[in-house]
mmCIF file of C-alpha atoms and ligand atoms in Angstrom:
data_model
loop_
_atom_site.group_PDB
_atom_site.id
_atom_site.type_symbol
_atom_site.label_atom_id
_atom_site.label_comp_id
_atom_site.label_asym_id
_atom_site.label_seq_id
_atom_site.Cartn_x
_atom_site.Cartn_y
_atom_site.Cartn_z
ATOM 1 C CA MET A 750 -20.759 157.360 220.464
ATOM 2 C CA ASN A 751 -24.361 157.803 219.712
ATOM 3 C CA GLN A 752 -23.747 159.390 216.378
ATOM 4 C CA PHE A 753 -21.687 156.107 215.188
ATOM 5 C CA ILE A 754 -23.935 153.415 216.532
ATOM 6 C CA GLN A 755 -26.002 153.141 213.179
ATOM 7 C CA GLU A 756 -22.870 152.946 211.083
ATOM 8 C CA PHE A 757 -21.376 150.240 213.339
ATOM 9 C CA LEU A 758 -24.655 148.290 213.313
ATOM 10 C CA HIS A 759 -24.344 148.335 209.602
ATOM 11 C CA VAL A 760 -20.772 146.859 209.786
ATOM 12 C CA THR A 761 -21.743 143.787 212.272
ATOM 13 C CA GLU A 762 -24.883 143.234 209.969
ATOM 14 C CA SER A 763 -22.701 143.221 207.014
ATOM 15 C CA ALA A 764 -20.053 140.829 208.501
ATOM 16 C CA ALA A 765 -22.737 138.335 209.759
ATOM 17 C CA LEU A 766 -24.401 138.342 206.379
ATOM 18 C CA ALA A 767 -20.978 137.662 204.630
ATOM 19 C CA THR A 768 -20.688 134.438 206.660
ATOM 20 C CA TYR A 769 -24.244 133.060 205.636
ATOM 21 C CA PRO A 770 -22.979 131.111 202.676
ATOM 22 C CA TRP A 771 -20.430 129.452 205.038
ATOM 23 C CA ILE A 772 -22.874 128.373 208.008
ATOM 24 C CA GLY A 773 -22.838 124.878 208.356
ATOM 25 C CA THR A 774 -20.484 123.927 205.605
ATOM 26 C CA GLY A 775 -17.395 122.934 207.721
ATOM 27 C CA ASN A 776 -15.289 125.830 206.269
ATOM 28 C CA LYS A 777 -14.122 127.785 209.412
ATOM 29 C CA ILE A 778 -11.347 129.677 207.647
ATOM 30 C CA GLU A 779 -13.602 130.925 204.668
ATOM 31 C CA ALA A 780 -16.269 132.001 207.140
ATOM 32 C CA ASP A 781 -13.840 133.841 209.139
ATOM 33 C CA GLN A 782 -12.145 135.560 205.906
ATOM 34 C CA ALA A 783 -15.608 136.581 204.594
ATOM 35 C CA ALA A 784 -16.554 138.234 207.961
ATOM 36 C CA THR A 785 -13.279 139.927 208.311
ATOM 37 C CA ASP A 786 -13.141 141.374 204.658
ATOM 38 C CA SER A 787 -16.520 142.612 205.096
ATOM 39 C CA MET A 788 -15.818 144.107 208.540
ATOM 40 C CA ARG A 789 -12.669 145.965 207.472
ATOM 41 C CA THR A 790 -14.178 147.355 204.084
ATOM 42 C CA GLN A 791 -17.306 148.707 206.253
ATOM 43 C CA LEU A 792 -15.234 150.088 208.938
ATOM 44 C CA ASN A 793 -12.833 152.117 206.677
ATOM 45 C CA LYS A 794 -16.076 153.864 205.242
ATOM 46 C CA ILE A 795 -16.674 155.520 208.674
ATOM 47 C CA HIS A 796 -15.548 158.910 209.288
ATOM 48 C CA MET A 797 -13.391 158.437 212.383
ATOM 49 C CA ASP A 798 -9.777 158.199 213.478
ATOM 50 C CA GLY A 799 -10.054 154.577 214.575
ATOM 51 C CA GLU A 800 -7.621 152.016 216.071
ATOM 52 C CA ILE A 801 -8.203 148.497 216.570
ATOM 53 C CA VAL A 802 -6.982 147.697 220.139
ATOM 54 C CA ILE A 803 -8.540 144.011 220.088
ATOM 55 C CA GLY A 804 -8.597 142.269 216.871
ATOM 56 C CA GLU A 805 -7.574 139.295 214.881
ATOM 57 C CA GLY A 806 -4.135 139.100 216.341
ATOM 58 C CA GLU A 807 -0.690 140.660 216.200
ATOM 59 C CA ILE A 808 0.470 142.496 213.045
ATOM 60 C CA ASP A 809 2.656 139.536 212.137
ATOM 61 C CA GLU A 810 -0.127 136.880 212.198
ATOM 62 C CA ALA A 811 -3.157 138.766 210.936
ATOM 63 C CA PRO A 812 -3.425 140.771 207.804
ATOM 64 C CA MET A 813 -6.475 142.603 208.563
ATOM 65 C CA LEU A 814 -7.727 144.021 211.817
ATOM 66 C CA PHE A 815 -4.750 143.446 213.634
ATOM 67 C CA ILE A 816 -3.888 145.113 216.879
ATOM 68 C CA GLY A 817 -2.808 148.599 216.194
ATOM 69 C CA GLU A 818 -4.252 148.942 212.639
ATOM 70 C CA LYS A 819 -5.796 152.338 211.846
ATOM 71 C CA VAL A 820 -9.500 152.159 210.510
ATOM 72 C CA GLY A 821 -11.750 154.683 209.383
ATOM 73 C CA THR A 822 -11.083 157.750 207.067
ATOM 74 C CA GLY A 823 -8.493 159.059 209.566
ATOM 75 C CA HIS A 824 -10.306 161.919 210.325
ATOM 76 C CA GLY A 825 -13.006 162.893 212.983
ATOM 77 C CA LYS A 826 -13.225 161.181 216.465
ATOM 78 C CA GLY A 827 -10.650 159.228 217.927
ATOM 79 C CA ILE A 828 -12.192 155.800 218.768
ATOM 80 C CA ASP A 829 -10.703 152.537 220.209
ATOM 81 C CA LEU A 830 -12.226 149.389 218.551
ATOM 82 C CA ALA A 831 -12.369 145.825 219.888
ATOM 83 C CA VAL A 832 -13.667 143.563 217.028
ATOM 84 C CA ASP A 833 -14.412 139.952 216.330
ATOM 85 C CA PRO A 834 -15.760 139.401 212.823
ATOM 86 C CA ILE A 835 -17.046 136.022 214.252
ATOM 87 C CA ASP A 836 -16.878 134.935 217.945
ATOM 88 C CA GLY A 837 -17.709 131.183 217.341
ATOM 89 C CA THR A 838 -16.113 130.278 214.027
ATOM 90 C CA THR A 839 -16.501 126.563 214.922
ATOM 91 C CA SER A 840 -20.274 127.188 215.521
ATOM 92 C CA THR A 841 -20.618 128.909 212.457
ATOM 93 C CA SER A 842 -18.907 126.183 210.318
ATOM 94 C CA LYS A 843 -20.848 123.522 212.311
ATOM 95 C CA GLY A 844 -23.985 125.423 211.847
ATOM 96 C CA LYS A 845 -24.371 125.375 215.758
ATOM 97 C CA ASN A 846 -25.746 128.155 218.050
ATOM 98 C CA ASN A 847 -23.859 131.079 219.426
ATOM 99 C CA ALA A 848 -21.872 132.770 216.658
ATOM 100 C CA ILE A 849 -22.127 136.430 216.508
ATOM 101 C CA ALA A 850 -20.211 139.137 214.489
ATOM 102 C CA VAL A 851 -19.320 141.917 217.242
ATOM 103 C CA ILE A 852 -17.654 145.239 217.812
ATOM 104 C CA ALA A 853 -17.277 147.334 220.870
ATOM 105 C CA ILE A 854 -16.335 150.994 220.701
ATOM 106 C CA ALA A 855 -15.121 153.387 223.246
ATOM 107 C CA LYS A 856 -13.430 156.863 223.485
ATOM 108 C CA LYS A 857 -9.841 156.724 222.576
ATOM 109 C CA GLY A 858 -7.365 155.324 225.071
ATOM 110 C CA THR A 859 -10.104 153.779 227.288
ATOM 111 C CA LEU A 860 -10.083 150.107 226.333
ATOM 112 C CA LEU A 861 -7.651 147.508 227.931
ATOM 113 C CA HIS A 862 -5.090 146.302 225.356
ATOM 114 C CA ALA A 863 -5.374 142.659 225.938
ATOM 115 C CA PRO A 864 -3.149 140.135 224.239
ATOM 116 C CA ASP A 865 -4.689 136.875 222.844
ATOM 117 C CA MET A 866 -4.399 134.523 225.949
ATOM 118 C CA TYR A 867 -6.610 133.145 228.366
ATOM 119 C CA MET A 868 -8.506 135.391 230.993
ATOM 120 C CA GLU A 869 -10.360 134.690 233.981
ATOM 121 C CA LYS A 870 -13.737 136.604 234.080
ATOM 122 C CA ILE A 871 -16.776 136.823 236.490
ATOM 123 C CA VAL A 872 -19.658 138.973 235.545
ATOM 124 C CA THR A 873 -22.897 139.726 237.354
ATOM 125 C CA GLY A 874 -25.829 142.249 236.990
ATOM 126 C CA PRO A 875 -26.483 145.693 238.356
ATOM 127 C CA GLU A 876 -27.906 144.694 241.652
ATOM 128 C CA ALA A 877 -24.454 143.188 242.844
ATOM 129 C CA ALA A 878 -22.288 145.393 240.873
ATOM 130 C CA GLY A 879 -19.462 146.998 243.322
ATOM 131 C CA LYS A 880 -20.042 144.101 245.778
ATOM 132 C CA ILE A 881 -18.597 140.926 244.120
ATOM 133 C CA ASN A 882 -14.848 140.460 243.909
ATOM 134 C CA ILE A 883 -12.743 138.191 241.681
ATOM 135 C CA ASP A 884 -10.505 137.449 244.499
ATOM 136 C CA PHE A 885 -13.511 136.193 246.920
ATOM 137 C CA PRO A 886 -14.217 132.435 246.933
ATOM 138 C CA LEU A 887 -17.115 131.524 244.757
ATOM 139 C CA GLU A 888 -19.372 130.915 247.741
ATOM 140 C CA LYS A 889 -18.747 134.227 249.080
ATOM 141 C CA ASN A 890 -19.578 135.895 245.801
ATOM 142 C CA LEU A 891 -22.781 133.799 245.485
ATOM 143 C CA ARG A 892 -23.940 134.804 248.885
ATOM 144 C CA ILE A 893 -23.254 138.358 248.179
ATOM 145 C CA ILE A 894 -25.445 138.026 245.024
ATOM 146 C CA ALA A 895 -28.171 136.300 246.691
ATOM 147 C CA GLU A 896 -28.436 139.048 249.174
ATOM 148 C CA ALA A 897 -28.393 141.835 246.617
ATOM 149 C CA LYS A 898 -31.000 140.258 244.772
ATOM 150 C CA GLY A 899 -33.067 139.117 247.691
ATOM 151 C CA LYS A 900 -32.978 135.330 246.519
ATOM 152 C CA LYS A 901 -32.005 132.114 248.351
ATOM 153 C CA LEU A 902 -28.705 130.524 247.237
ATOM 154 C CA GLU A 903 -30.804 127.663 245.713
ATOM 155 C CA GLU A 904 -32.695 130.195 243.438
ATOM 156 C CA LEU A 905 -29.325 131.266 241.855
ATOM 157 C CA LYS A 906 -27.743 129.926 238.734
ATOM 158 C CA ILE A 907 -24.286 130.405 237.358
ATOM 159 C CA ILE A 908 -23.465 130.189 233.727
ATOM 160 C CA THR A 909 -19.982 128.838 232.502
ATOM 161 C CA GLN A 910 -18.468 127.262 229.390
ATOM 162 C CA ASP A 911 -18.665 123.480 229.218
ATOM 163 C CA ARG A 912 -14.855 123.065 229.950
ATOM 164 C CA GLU A 913 -12.776 120.769 232.266
ATOM 165 C CA ARG A 914 -11.050 123.636 233.559
ATOM 166 C CA HIS A 915 -14.399 124.847 234.991
ATOM 167 C CA ASN A 916 -15.395 121.750 236.745
ATOM 168 C CA HIS A 917 -14.258 122.656 240.211
ATOM 169 C CA TRP A 918 -16.605 125.764 240.034
ATOM 170 C CA VAL A 919 -19.546 123.713 238.736
ATOM 171 C CA GLU A 920 -19.187 121.236 241.542
ATOM 172 C CA GLU A 921 -18.766 123.808 244.190
ATOM 173 C CA ALA A 922 -21.982 125.481 242.780
ATOM 174 C CA ARG A 923 -23.798 122.237 242.789
ATOM 175 C CA ALA A 924 -22.886 121.303 246.374
ATOM 176 C CA LEU A 925 -24.327 124.667 247.522
ATOM 177 C CA GLY A 926 -27.615 123.939 245.624
ATOM 178 C CA VAL A 927 -26.890 126.407 242.847
ATOM 179 C CA ARG A 928 -27.786 125.499 239.437
ATOM 180 C CA THR A 929 -25.512 125.569 236.446
ATOM 181 C CA GLU A 930 -25.910 126.209 232.923
ATOM 182 C CA LEU A 931 -23.125 124.903 230.666
ATOM 183 C CA PHE A 932 -22.740 126.260 227.044
ATOM 184 C CA GLU A 933 -20.400 124.962 224.347
ATOM 185 C CA GLU A 934 -18.898 128.126 222.444
ATOM 186 C CA GLY A 935 -18.848 131.811 222.459
ATOM 187 C CA ASP A 936 -18.663 133.219 226.036
ATOM 188 C CA ILE A 937 -19.472 136.919 225.330
ATOM 189 C CA ILE A 938 -23.360 136.658 224.983
ATOM 190 C CA PRO A 939 -23.595 134.298 228.062
ATOM 191 C CA ALA A 940 -21.421 136.845 230.122
ATOM 192 C CA ILE A 941 -23.643 139.723 229.106
ATOM 193 C CA SER A 942 -26.938 137.790 229.621
ATOM 194 C CA THR A 943 -26.301 138.160 233.479
ATOM 195 C CA CYS A 944 -27.117 141.826 233.213
ATOM 196 C CA ILE A 945 -30.461 141.270 231.543
ATOM 197 C CA HIS A 946 -33.690 140.765 233.479
ATOM 198 C CA ARG A 947 -35.181 137.768 231.812
ATOM 199 C CA GLN A 948 -36.846 134.755 233.364
ATOM 200 C CA GLY A 949 -33.938 131.992 233.347
ATOM 201 C CA ASN A 950 -31.004 134.256 232.916
ATOM 202 C CA ALA A 951 -28.038 133.302 235.253
ATOM 203 C CA ASP A 952 -26.951 135.396 238.191
ATOM 204 C CA LEU A 953 -23.272 134.964 237.697
ATOM 205 C CA PHE A 954 -21.019 134.187 234.734
ATOM 206 C CA ILE A 955 -17.668 132.645 235.588
ATOM 207 C CA GLY A 956 -14.965 131.213 233.508
ATOM 208 C CA ILE A 957 -11.679 131.276 231.745
ATOM 209 C CA GLY A 958 -11.978 132.181 228.077
ATOM 210 C CA GLY A 959 -10.313 134.444 225.526
ATOM 211 C CA ALA A 960 -8.849 137.824 226.728
ATOM 212 C CA PRO A 961 -10.160 139.411 223.581
ATOM 213 C CA GLU A 962 -13.726 138.329 224.043
ATOM 214 C CA GLY A 963 -13.405 139.511 227.679
ATOM 215 C CA VAL A 964 -12.713 143.043 226.725
ATOM 216 C CA LEU A 965 -15.701 142.754 224.356
ATOM 217 C CA ALA A 966 -17.847 141.501 227.094
ATOM 218 C CA ALA A 967 -16.721 144.109 229.513
ATOM 219 C CA VAL A 968 -18.083 146.967 227.321
ATOM 220 C CA GLY A 969 -21.548 145.201 226.919
ATOM 221 C CA VAL A 970 -21.651 144.619 230.571
ATOM 222 C CA LYS A 971 -20.527 148.241 231.426
ATOM 223 C CA SER A 972 -23.227 149.330 228.917
ATOM 224 C CA LEU A 973 -25.916 147.516 231.022
ATOM 225 C CA GLY A 974 -24.754 148.649 234.440
ATOM 226 C CA GLY A 975 -23.481 145.270 235.462
ATOM 227 C CA GLU A 976 -19.982 144.400 236.838
ATOM 228 C CA MET A 977 -17.018 142.381 235.248
ATOM 229 C CA GLN A 978 -13.673 141.751 236.677
ATOM 230 C CA ALA A 979 -11.081 139.838 235.239
ATOM 231 C CA ARG A 980 -7.389 138.427 235.426
ATOM 232 C CA LEU A 981 -5.071 137.677 232.463
ATOM 233 C CA LEU A 982 -3.537 134.349 232.543
ATOM 234 C CA PRO A 983 -0.119 134.403 230.790
ATOM 235 C CA ASN A 984 1.318 130.887 230.782
ATOM 236 C CA THR A 985 4.614 131.362 229.026
ATOM 237 C CA ASP A 986 7.475 133.890 229.242
ATOM 238 C CA GLU A 987 6.595 135.071 225.988
ATOM 239 C CA GLN A 988 2.741 136.013 227.050
ATOM 240 C CA TRP A 989 4.096 137.511 230.164
ATOM 241 C CA ASN A 990 6.441 139.841 228.189
ATOM 242 C CA ARG A 991 3.821 140.618 225.599
ATOM 243 C CA CYS A 992 1.459 141.866 228.417
ATOM 244 C CA VAL A 993 4.469 144.022 230.038
ATOM 245 C CA SER A 994 5.150 145.535 226.525
ATOM 246 C CA MET A 995 1.300 146.358 226.259
ATOM 247 C CA GLY A 996 1.599 148.346 229.395
ATOM 248 C CA LEU A 997 0.610 145.935 231.996
ATOM 249 C CA ALA A 998 3.314 146.178 234.596
ATOM 250 C CA ARG A 999 1.863 143.240 236.747
ATOM 251 C CA PRO A 1000 0.242 140.949 234.035
ATOM 252 C CA ASN A 1001 -1.625 138.641 236.505
ATOM 253 C CA GLU A 1002 -3.107 141.099 238.913
ATOM 254 C CA ALA A 1003 -6.890 141.273 239.114
ATOM 255 C CA LEU A 1004 -8.416 143.886 236.707
ATOM 256 C CA SER A 1005 -11.364 145.918 237.681
ATOM 257 C CA HIS A 1006 -14.145 146.861 235.460
ATOM 258 C CA HIS A 1007 -12.663 150.303 235.028
ATOM 259 C CA GLY A 1008 -9.345 148.528 234.087
ATOM 260 C CA LEU A 1009 -11.111 146.694 231.138
ATOM 261 C CA VAL A 1010 -13.050 149.660 229.942
ATOM 262 C CA ASN A 1011 -12.482 152.979 231.568
ATOM 263 C CA THR A 1012 -15.496 155.136 230.339
ATOM 264 C CA ASP A 1013 -19.159 154.941 229.963
ATOM 265 C CA GLU A 1014 -18.709 156.782 226.537
ATOM 266 C CA CYS A 1015 -18.864 153.203 224.852
ATOM 267 C CA ALA A 1016 -21.060 151.118 222.816
ATOM 268 C CA PHE A 1017 -21.534 147.222 222.090
ATOM 269 C CA ILE A 1018 -23.011 145.831 218.996
ATOM 270 C CA ALA A 1019 -23.458 142.331 218.075
ATOM 271 C CA THR A 1020 -25.204 140.658 215.074
ATOM 272 C CA SER A 1021 -26.295 137.012 215.586
ATOM 273 C CA ILE A 1022 -24.961 134.648 212.709
ATOM 274 C CA THR A 1023 -26.666 131.597 214.402
ATOM 275 C CA SER A 1024 -29.095 132.025 217.307
ATOM 276 C CA ASN A 1025 -28.224 132.759 221.010
ATOM 277 C CA MET A 1026 -29.864 133.286 224.099
ATOM 278 C CA LEU A 1027 -30.461 137.030 223.549
ATOM 279 C CA SER A 1028 -31.302 136.986 219.737
ATOM 280 C CA GLN A 1029 -32.155 134.923 216.860
ATOM 281 C CA GLY A 1030 -29.684 134.017 214.005
ATOM 282 C CA ILE A 1031 -29.783 135.180 210.295
ATOM 283 C CA GLU A 1032 -33.202 134.354 208.868
ATOM 284 C CA ASN A 1033 -33.377 133.572 205.014
ATOM 285 C CA ASN A 1034 -36.608 134.496 203.776
ATOM 286 C CA GLN A 1035 -37.899 134.694 200.020
ATOM 287 C CA ASP A 1036 -36.842 138.215 199.340
ATOM 288 C CA VAL A 1037 -34.971 139.243 202.178
ATOM 289 C CA PHE A 1038 -32.517 138.278 204.823
ATOM 290 C CA ILE A 1039 -33.301 139.364 208.377
ATOM 291 C CA THR A 1040 -30.742 140.082 210.842
ATOM 292 C CA HIS A 1041 -31.171 140.310 214.627
ATOM 293 C CA SER A 1042 -28.702 142.468 216.653
ATOM 294 C CA ILE A 1043 -28.449 143.671 220.036
ATOM 295 C CA VAL A 1044 -27.059 147.238 220.739
ATOM 296 C CA LEU A 1045 -26.143 148.671 223.945
ATOM 297 C CA ASN A 1046 -24.986 152.019 224.842
ATOM 298 C CA GLY A 1047 -22.874 152.972 227.759
ATOM 299 C CA LEU A 1048 -24.660 156.354 228.258
ATOM 300 C CA ASP A 1049 -28.232 154.985 228.446
ATOM 301 C CA LYS A 1050 -27.986 151.402 229.869
ATOM 302 C CA CYS A 1051 -30.894 150.271 227.592
ATOM 303 C CA PHE A 1052 -31.045 146.835 225.949
ATOM 304 C CA ARG A 1053 -31.951 147.249 222.303
ATOM 305 C CA HIS A 1054 -32.788 144.516 219.856
ATOM 306 C CA ILE A 1055 -32.682 145.556 216.261
ATOM 307 C CA ALA A 1056 -34.160 143.535 213.480
ATOM 308 C CA THR A 1057 -33.217 144.558 209.970
ATOM 309 C CA GLU A 1058 -34.585 143.277 206.639
ATOM 310 C CA HIS A 1059 -32.014 143.313 203.832
ATOM 311 C CA PRO A 1060 -33.517 143.139 200.439
ATOM 312 C CA LYS A 1061 -31.655 140.383 198.464
ATOM 313 C CA VAL A 1062 -31.037 142.679 195.541
ATOM 314 C CA THR A 1063 -28.669 144.698 197.552
ATOM 315 C CA VAL A 1064 -27.079 142.023 199.601
HETATM 316 C C1 VTB B 2526 -12.666 131.224 224.463
HETATM 317 C C2 VTB B 2526 -14.037 132.069 224.325
HETATM 318 C C3 VTB B 2526 -14.609 132.183 223.002
HETATM 319 O O1 VTB B 2526 -13.540 130.183 222.505
HETATM 320 O O2 VTB B 2526 -11.818 131.999 223.763
HETATM 321 C C4 VTB B 2526 -12.978 129.862 223.658
HETATM 322 O O3 VTB B 2526 -13.732 133.243 224.885
HETATM 323 C C5 VTB B 2526 -11.783 128.993 223.641
HETATM 324 O O4 VTB B 2526 -11.762 127.913 224.524
HETATM 325 O O5 VTB B 2526 -15.778 132.795 223.043
HETATM 326 P P1 VTB B 2526 -11.088 126.614 224.396
HETATM 327 O O6 VTB B 2526 -9.485 126.923 224.147
HETATM 328 O O7 VTB B 2526 -11.356 125.891 225.509
HETATM 329 O O8 VTB B 2526 -11.655 126.079 223.292
HETATM 330 C C6 VTB B 2526 -14.831 130.806 222.312
HETATM 331 O O9 VTB B 2526 -15.873 130.078 223.091
HETATM 332 C C7 VTB B 2526 -15.141 131.155 220.816
HETATM 333 O O10 VTB B 2526 -15.607 129.812 220.235
#
């Protein structure tokens, strides 16, 4: 995937910049449209045989970047793509933190084809990879992580989205003396942050959020040597059948990291629209826009930050 990373970085940078006029204007739909148009146009310039496996929705509900859409020139390497032109459209339209333009790529046939529904997710960094289990009670996973990191329970922190459906985990963690960090929107970056050694980053991400965002995060986590496990939560017959038709015989079984992304030949690229815990949002300087992106490559497990100056004449 190495040879493509620069090109995909250009795609997420362009999509993020396309949203700039819409940040804080209250126009969610326009912002998403601008990012989606830009992302699709740039993707189609890349010499690859690409297929969207995670995108803007099913073919009948999304005119662009729908699941199954072919992108790229149609020649060259076969690539699975998971895309989200904006994770955090509400944040963008309200001018709040945590909006990104994001793409994950992987060798053809290796990404989970996940329908748009809720997914339960847990993520931890490399130290406890291979040791946690989504089917264990929270306390057991926390004790495993504490031991793997040589920390006391009271020194651990979990991060989760501020939603009522997560309150029972928050209460359980607090009762054990574990701190919790709650965020409002956009669960991809918080999930990945648990794999990065930085003062203050959480030790465990837990939560129920979008399945598409789950697959995107799984590629980022894999590219840092961490571990993610998940479970789809279909709650109607239609959602259940959709899973089955996408090849998941038992839709609500636990998914291993392997089941989410089945290769190290993968990469994760996200450009910040507004600031998040790992990188700064778009800066509007006199002659240039500056974008900040994170680039993760499954083959080398490095955490790269890329700042790019975009002369305004060419934007
Ligand atoms: C999730 C999460 C996303 O929206 O889909 C969430 O994965 C939706 O949660 O990153 P609610 O239905 O509780 O609002 C995001 O946070 C994007 O904003």
